[in-house]
PDB file of C-alpha atoms in Angstrom:
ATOM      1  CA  UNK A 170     -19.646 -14.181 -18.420  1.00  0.00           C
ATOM      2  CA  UNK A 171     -22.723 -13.376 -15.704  1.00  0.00           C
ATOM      3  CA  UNK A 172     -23.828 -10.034 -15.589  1.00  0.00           C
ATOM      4  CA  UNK A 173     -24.500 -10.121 -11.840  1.00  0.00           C
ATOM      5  CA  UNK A 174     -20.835 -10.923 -11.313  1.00  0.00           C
ATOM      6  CA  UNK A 175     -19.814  -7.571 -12.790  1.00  0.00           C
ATOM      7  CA  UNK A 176     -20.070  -5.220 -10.768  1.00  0.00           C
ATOM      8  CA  UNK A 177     -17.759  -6.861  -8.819  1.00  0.00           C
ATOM      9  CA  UNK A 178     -15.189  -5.547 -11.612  1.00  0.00           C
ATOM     10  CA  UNK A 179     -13.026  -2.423 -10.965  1.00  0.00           C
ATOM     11  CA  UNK A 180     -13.810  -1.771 -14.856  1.00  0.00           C
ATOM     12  CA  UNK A 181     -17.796  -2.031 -14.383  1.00  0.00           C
ATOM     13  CA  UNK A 182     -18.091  -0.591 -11.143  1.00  0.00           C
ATOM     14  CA  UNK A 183     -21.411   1.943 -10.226  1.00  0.00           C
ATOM     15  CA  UNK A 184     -22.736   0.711 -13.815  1.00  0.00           C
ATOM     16  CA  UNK A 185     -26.221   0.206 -13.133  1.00  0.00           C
ATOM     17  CA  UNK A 186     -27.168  -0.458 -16.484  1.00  0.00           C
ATOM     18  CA  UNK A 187     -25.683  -3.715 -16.845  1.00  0.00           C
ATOM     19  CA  UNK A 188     -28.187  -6.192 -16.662  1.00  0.00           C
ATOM     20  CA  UNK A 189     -30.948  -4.035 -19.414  1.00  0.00           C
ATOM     21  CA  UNK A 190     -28.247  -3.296 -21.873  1.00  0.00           C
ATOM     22  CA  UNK A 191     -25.681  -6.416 -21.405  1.00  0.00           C
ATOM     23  CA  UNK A 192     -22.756  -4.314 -22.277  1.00  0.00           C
ATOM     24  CA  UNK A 193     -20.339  -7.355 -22.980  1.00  0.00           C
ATOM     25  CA  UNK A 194     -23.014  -8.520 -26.023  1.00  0.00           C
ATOM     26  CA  UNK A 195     -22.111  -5.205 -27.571  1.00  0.00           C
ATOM     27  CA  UNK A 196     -18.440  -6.736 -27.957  1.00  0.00           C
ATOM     28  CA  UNK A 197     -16.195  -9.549 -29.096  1.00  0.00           C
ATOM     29  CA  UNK A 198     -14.314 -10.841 -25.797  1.00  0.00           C
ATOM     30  CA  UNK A 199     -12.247 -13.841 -24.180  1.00  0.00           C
ATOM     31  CA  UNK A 200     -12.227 -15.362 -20.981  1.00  0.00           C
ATOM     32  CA  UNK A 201      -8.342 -17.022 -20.575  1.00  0.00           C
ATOM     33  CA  UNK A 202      -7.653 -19.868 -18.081  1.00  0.00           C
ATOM     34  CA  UNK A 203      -4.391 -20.428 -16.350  1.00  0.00           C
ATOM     35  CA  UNK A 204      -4.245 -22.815 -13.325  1.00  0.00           C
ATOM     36  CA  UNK A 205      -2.096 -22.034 -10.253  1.00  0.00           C
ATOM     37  CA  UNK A 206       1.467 -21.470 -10.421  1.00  0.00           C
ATOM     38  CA  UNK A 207       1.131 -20.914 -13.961  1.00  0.00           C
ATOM     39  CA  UNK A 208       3.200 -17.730 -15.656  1.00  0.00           C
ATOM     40  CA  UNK A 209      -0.113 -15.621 -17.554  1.00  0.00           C
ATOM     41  CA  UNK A 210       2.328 -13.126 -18.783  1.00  0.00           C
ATOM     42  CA  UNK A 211       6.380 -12.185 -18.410  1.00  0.00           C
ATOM     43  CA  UNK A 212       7.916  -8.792 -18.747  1.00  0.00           C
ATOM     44  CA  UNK A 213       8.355  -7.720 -22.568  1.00  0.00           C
ATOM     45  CA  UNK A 214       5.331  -9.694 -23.393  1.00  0.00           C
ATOM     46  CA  UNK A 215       3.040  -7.663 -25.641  1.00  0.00           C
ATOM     47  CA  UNK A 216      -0.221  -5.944 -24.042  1.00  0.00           C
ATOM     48  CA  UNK A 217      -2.846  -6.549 -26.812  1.00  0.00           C
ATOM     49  CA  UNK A 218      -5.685  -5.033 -25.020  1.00  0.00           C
ATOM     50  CA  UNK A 219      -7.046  -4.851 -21.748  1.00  0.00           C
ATOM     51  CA  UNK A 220      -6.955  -7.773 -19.048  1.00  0.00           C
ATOM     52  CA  UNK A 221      -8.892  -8.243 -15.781  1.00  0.00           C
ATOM     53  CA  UNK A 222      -8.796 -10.936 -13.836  1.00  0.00           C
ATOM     54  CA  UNK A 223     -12.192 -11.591 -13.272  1.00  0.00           C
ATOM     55  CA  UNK A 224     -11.209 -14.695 -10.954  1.00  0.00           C
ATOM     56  CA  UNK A 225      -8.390 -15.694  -8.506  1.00  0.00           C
ATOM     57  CA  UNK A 226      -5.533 -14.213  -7.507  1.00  0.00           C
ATOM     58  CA  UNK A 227      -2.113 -12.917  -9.531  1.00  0.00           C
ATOM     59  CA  UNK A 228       0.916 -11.542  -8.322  1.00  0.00           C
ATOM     60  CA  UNK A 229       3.614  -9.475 -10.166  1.00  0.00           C
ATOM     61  CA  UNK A 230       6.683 -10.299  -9.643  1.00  0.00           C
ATOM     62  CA  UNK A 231      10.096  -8.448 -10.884  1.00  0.00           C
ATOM     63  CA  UNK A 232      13.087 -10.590 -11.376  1.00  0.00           C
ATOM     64  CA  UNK A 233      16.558  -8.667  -9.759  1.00  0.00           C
ATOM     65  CA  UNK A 234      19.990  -8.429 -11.029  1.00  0.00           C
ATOM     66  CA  UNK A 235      20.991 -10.489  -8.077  1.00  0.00           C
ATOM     67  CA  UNK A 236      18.967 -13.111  -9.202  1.00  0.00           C
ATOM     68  CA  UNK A 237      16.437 -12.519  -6.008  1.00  0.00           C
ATOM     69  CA  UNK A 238      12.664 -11.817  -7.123  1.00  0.00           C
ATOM     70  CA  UNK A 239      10.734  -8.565  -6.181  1.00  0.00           C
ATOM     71  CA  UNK A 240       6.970  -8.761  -5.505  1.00  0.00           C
ATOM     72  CA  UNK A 241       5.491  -6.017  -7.311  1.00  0.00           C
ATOM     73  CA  UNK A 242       1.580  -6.093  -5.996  1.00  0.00           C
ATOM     74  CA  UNK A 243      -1.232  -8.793  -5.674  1.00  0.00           C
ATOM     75  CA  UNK A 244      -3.693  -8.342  -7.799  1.00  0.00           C
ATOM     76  CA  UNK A 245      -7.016  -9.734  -6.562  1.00  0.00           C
ATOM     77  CA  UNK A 246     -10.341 -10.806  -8.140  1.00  0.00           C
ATOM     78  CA  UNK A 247     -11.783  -7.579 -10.085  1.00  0.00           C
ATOM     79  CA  UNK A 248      -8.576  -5.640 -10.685  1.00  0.00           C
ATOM     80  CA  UNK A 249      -7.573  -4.326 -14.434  1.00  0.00           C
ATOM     81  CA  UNK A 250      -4.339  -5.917 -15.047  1.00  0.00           C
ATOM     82  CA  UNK A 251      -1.466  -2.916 -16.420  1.00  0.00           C
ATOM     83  CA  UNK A 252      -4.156  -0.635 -17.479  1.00  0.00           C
ATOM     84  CA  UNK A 253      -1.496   2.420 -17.838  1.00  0.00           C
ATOM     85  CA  UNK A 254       0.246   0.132 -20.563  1.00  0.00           C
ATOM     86  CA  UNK A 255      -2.795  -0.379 -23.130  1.00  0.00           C
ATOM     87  CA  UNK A 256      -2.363   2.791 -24.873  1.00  0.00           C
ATOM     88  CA  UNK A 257       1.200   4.826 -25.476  1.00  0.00           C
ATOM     89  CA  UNK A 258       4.641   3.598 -27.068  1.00  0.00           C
ATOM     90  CA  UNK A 259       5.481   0.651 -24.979  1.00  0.00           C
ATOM     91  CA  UNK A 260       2.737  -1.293 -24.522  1.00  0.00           C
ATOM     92  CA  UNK A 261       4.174  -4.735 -23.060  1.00  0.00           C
ATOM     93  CA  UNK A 262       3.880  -5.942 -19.824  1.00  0.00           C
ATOM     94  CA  UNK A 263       6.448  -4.125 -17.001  1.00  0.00           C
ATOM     95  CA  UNK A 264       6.397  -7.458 -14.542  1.00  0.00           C
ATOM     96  CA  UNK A 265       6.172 -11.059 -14.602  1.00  0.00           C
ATOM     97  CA  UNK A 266       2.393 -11.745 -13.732  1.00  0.00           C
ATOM     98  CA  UNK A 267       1.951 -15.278 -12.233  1.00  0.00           C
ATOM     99  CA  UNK A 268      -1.439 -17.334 -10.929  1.00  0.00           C
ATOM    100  CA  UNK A 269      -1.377 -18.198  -7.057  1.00  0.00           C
ATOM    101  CA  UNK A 270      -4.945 -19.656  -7.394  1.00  0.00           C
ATOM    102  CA  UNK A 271      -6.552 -21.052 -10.812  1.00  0.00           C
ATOM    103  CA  UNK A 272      -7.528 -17.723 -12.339  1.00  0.00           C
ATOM    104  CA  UNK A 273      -9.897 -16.459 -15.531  1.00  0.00           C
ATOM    105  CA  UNK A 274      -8.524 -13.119 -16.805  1.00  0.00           C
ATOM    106  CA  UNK A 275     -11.123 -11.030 -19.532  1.00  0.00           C
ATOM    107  CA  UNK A 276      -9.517 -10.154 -22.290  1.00  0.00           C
ATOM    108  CA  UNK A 277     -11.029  -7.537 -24.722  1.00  0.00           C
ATOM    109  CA  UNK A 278      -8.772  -5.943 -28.199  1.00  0.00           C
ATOM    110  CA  UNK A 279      -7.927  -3.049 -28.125  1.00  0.00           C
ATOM    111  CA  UNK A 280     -10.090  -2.380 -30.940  1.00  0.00           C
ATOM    112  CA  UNK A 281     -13.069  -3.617 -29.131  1.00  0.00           C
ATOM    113  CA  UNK A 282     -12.237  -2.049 -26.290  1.00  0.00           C
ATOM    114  CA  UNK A 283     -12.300   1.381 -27.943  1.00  0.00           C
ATOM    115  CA  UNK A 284     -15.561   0.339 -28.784  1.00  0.00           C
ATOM    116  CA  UNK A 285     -16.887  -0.256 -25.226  1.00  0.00           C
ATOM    117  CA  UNK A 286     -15.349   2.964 -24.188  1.00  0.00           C
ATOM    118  CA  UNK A 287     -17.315   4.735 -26.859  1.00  0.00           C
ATOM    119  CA  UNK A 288     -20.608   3.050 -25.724  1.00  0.00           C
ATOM    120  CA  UNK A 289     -20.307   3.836 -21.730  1.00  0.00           C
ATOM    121  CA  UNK A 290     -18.836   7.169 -20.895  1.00  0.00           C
ATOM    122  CA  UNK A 291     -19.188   5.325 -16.920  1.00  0.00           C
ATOM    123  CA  UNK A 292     -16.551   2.859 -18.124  1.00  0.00           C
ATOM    124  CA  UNK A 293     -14.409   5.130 -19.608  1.00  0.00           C
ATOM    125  CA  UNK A 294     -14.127   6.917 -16.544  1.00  0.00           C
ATOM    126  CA  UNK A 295     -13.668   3.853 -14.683  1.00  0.00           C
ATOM    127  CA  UNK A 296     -10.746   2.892 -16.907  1.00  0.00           C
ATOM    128  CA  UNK A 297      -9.216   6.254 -16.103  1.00  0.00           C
ATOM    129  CA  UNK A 298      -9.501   6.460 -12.839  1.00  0.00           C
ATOM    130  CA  UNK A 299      -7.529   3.256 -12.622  1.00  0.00           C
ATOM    131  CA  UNK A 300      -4.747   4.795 -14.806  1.00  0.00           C
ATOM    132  CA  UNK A 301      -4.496   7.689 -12.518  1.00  0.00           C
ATOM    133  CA  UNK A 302      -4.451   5.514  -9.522  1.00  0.00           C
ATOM    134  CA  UNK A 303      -1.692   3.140 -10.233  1.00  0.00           C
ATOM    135  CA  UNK A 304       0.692   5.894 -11.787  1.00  0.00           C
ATOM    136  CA  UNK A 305      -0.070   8.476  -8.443  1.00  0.00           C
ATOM    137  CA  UNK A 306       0.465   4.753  -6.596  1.00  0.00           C
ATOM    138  CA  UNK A 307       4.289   4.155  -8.463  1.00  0.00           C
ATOM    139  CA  UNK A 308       5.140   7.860  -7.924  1.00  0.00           C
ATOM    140  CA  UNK A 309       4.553   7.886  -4.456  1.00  0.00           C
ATOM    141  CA  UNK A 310       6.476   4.709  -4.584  1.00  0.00           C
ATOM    142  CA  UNK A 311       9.270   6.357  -6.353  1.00  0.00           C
ATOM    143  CA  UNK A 312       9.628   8.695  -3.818  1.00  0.00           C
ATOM    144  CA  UNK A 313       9.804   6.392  -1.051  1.00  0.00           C
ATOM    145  CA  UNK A 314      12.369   4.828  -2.389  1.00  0.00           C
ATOM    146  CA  UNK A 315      14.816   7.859  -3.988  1.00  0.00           C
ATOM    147  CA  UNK A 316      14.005  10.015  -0.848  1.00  0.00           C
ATOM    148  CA  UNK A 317      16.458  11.037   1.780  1.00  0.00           C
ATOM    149  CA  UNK A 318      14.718   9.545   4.776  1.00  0.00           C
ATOM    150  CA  UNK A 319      16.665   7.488   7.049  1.00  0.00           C
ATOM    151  CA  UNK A 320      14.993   3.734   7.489  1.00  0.00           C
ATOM    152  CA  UNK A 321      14.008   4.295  10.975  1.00  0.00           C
ATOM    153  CA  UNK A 322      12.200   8.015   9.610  1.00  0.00           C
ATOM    154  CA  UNK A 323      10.467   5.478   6.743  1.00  0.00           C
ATOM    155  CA  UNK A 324       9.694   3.270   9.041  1.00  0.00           C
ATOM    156  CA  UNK A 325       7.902   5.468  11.929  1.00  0.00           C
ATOM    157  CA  UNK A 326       5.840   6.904   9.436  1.00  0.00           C
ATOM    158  CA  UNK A 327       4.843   4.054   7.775  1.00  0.00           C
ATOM    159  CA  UNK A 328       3.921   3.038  11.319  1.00  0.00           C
ATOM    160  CA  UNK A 329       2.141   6.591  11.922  1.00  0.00           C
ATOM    161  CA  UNK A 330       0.308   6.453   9.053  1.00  0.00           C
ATOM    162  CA  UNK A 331      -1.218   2.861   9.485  1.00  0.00           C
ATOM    163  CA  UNK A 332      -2.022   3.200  12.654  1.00  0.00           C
ATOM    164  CA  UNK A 333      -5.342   2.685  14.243  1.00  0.00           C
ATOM    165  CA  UNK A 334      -6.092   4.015  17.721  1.00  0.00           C
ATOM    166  CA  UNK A 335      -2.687   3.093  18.518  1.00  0.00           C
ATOM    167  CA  UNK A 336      -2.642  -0.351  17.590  1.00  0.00           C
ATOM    168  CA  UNK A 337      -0.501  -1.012  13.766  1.00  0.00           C
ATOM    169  CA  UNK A 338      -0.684  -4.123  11.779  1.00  0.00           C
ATOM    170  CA  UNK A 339       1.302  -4.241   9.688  1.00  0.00           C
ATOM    171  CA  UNK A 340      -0.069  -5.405   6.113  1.00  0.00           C
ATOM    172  CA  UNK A 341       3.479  -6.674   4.860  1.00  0.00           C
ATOM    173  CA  UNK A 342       6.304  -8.430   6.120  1.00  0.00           C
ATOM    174  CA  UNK A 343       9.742  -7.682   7.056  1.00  0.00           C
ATOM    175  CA  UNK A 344      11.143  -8.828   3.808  1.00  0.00           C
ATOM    176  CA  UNK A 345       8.177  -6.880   1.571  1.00  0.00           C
ATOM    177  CA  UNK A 346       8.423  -3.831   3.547  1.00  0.00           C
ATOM    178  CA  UNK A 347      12.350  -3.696   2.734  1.00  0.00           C
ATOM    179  CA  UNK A 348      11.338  -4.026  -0.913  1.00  0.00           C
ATOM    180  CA  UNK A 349       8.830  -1.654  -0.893  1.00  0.00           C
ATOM    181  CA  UNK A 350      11.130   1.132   1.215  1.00  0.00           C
ATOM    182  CA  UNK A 351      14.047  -0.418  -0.932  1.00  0.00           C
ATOM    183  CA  UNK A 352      16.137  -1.234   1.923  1.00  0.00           C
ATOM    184  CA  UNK A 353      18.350  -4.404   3.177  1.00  0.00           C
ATOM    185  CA  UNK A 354      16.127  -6.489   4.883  1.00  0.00           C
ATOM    186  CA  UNK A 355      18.448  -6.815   7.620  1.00  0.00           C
ATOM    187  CA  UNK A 356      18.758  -3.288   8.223  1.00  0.00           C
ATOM    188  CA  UNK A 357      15.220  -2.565   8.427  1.00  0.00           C
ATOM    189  CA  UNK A 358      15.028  -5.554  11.162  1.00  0.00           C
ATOM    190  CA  UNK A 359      17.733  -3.262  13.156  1.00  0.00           C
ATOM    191  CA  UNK A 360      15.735  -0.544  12.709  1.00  0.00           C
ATOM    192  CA  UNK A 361      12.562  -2.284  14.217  1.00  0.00           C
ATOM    193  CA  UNK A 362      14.459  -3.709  16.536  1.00  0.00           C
ATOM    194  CA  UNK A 363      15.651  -0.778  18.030  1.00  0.00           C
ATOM    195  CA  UNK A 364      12.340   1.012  17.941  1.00  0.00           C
ATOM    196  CA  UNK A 365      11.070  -1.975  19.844  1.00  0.00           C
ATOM    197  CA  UNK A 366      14.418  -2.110  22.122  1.00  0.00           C
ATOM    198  CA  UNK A 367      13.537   1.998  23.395  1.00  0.00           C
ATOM    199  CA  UNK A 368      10.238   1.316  24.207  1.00  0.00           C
ATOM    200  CA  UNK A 369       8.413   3.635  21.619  1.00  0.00           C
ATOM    201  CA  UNK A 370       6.135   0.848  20.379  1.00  0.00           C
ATOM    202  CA  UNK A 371       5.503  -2.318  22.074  1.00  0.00           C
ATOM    203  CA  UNK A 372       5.099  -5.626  20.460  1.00  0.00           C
ATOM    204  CA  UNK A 373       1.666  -7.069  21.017  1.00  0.00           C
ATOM    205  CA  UNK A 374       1.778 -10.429  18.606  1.00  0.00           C
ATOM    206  CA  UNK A 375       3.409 -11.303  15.052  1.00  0.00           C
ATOM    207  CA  UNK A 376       2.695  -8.325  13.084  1.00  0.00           C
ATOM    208  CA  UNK A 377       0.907  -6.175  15.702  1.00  0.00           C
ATOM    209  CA  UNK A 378       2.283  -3.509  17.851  1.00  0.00           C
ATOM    210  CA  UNK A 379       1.114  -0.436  20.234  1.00  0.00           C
ATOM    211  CA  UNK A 380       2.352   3.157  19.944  1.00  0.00           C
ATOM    212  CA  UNK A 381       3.901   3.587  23.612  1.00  0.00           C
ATOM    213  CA  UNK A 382       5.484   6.832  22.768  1.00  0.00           C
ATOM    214  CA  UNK A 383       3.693   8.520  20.089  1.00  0.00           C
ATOM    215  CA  UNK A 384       5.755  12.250  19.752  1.00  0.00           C
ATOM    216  CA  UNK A 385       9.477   9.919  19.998  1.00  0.00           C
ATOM    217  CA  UNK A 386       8.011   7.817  17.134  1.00  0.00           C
ATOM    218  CA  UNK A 387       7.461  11.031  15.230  1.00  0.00           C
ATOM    219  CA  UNK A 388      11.021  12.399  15.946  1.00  0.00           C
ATOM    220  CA  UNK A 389      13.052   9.888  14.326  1.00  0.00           C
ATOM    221  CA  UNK A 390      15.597  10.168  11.892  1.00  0.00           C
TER     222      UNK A 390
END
């Protein structure tokens, strides 16, 4: 593995000592190939260490009890793959993770990656700070989904808080923002709909809309 593609790694990131100490020689490690389509890990699977894809793009997918499948998350080029479940009691993969380009995921034991931790206190951080992010990331998540709110309240302020000088574009669609506010899809299209229908935002092209009436948007419930 290049050393100059590194720091393109969540894992190695602000690690300026990369190229003068070649922190990877310090270690035994394996790059893994899977082509496109291809499943690189289902749920239950044991986690023997840590992964990062370190090219292509994965998703994570979560298979219903309807049958239907839930996407999880992307995970893009860089991004340390189920970090929270290295360590602990249950360390096996919590989604299906499947390759929507050819990918190359870096895998390191857990024994060697104890190692690296040892050798870079920078890295050990890093690996942290990833922990924290994704469990503060499924929390708020959790509470998106158990809260109270009606679907037009979620939806406003997921429209509020994306916002950019009152334009929005939306970064999923219909059916992933249902998921992700764990909603009917077709009741979160009523709910646009009649958010569109009162004139509070306008529709400006697929996936883009203007805040019209910025203190109604903020009222509903």
């Amino acid at each position: 593995m290049k050393s100059n593609n590194m720091q393109n790694i969540d894992l190695f990131k602000n690690i300026f000592e990369i190229e003068n100490f070649k922190i990877l020689d310090r270690i035994n490690y394996q790059i893994l190939s899977y082509k496109k389509n291809e499943y690189v890990a289902f749920r239950g699977d044991l986690i023997k260490g840590l992964y990062v894809n370190i090219e292509g793009n994965l998703v994570a997918e979560m298979s219903k009890e309807d049958g239907n499948i839930k996407k999880i998350e992307e995970l893009k080029n860089g991004t340390i793959i189920a970090s929270a479940f290295i360590f602990g009691k249950n360390n096996k993969f919590p989604v299906d993770l499947i390759a929507q380009t050819d990918v190359k995921i870096l895998f390191v034991k857990k024994e060697e990656l104890i190692k690296l931790l040892l050798s870079n206190p920078g890295i050990l951080v890093n690996l942290l700070d990833d922990i924290s992010n994704k469990a503060q990331f499924l929390s708020k998540n959790l509470w998106e989904s158990v809260s109270n709110k009606t679907i037009s309240e979620k939806l406003s302020k997921y429209i509020l808080k994306n916002e950019r000088e009152g334009i929005v574009v939306l970064d999923k669609t219909i059916k992933e923002l249902a998921e992700y506010f764990n909603v009917s899809r077709p009741s979160l299209s009523r709910s646009m709909k009649i958010i569109v229908d009162q004139g509070v935002i306008e529709r400006i092209e697929k996936g883009k809309y203007r805040i019209v009436d910025r203190e109604k948007l903020k009222s509903f419930k």
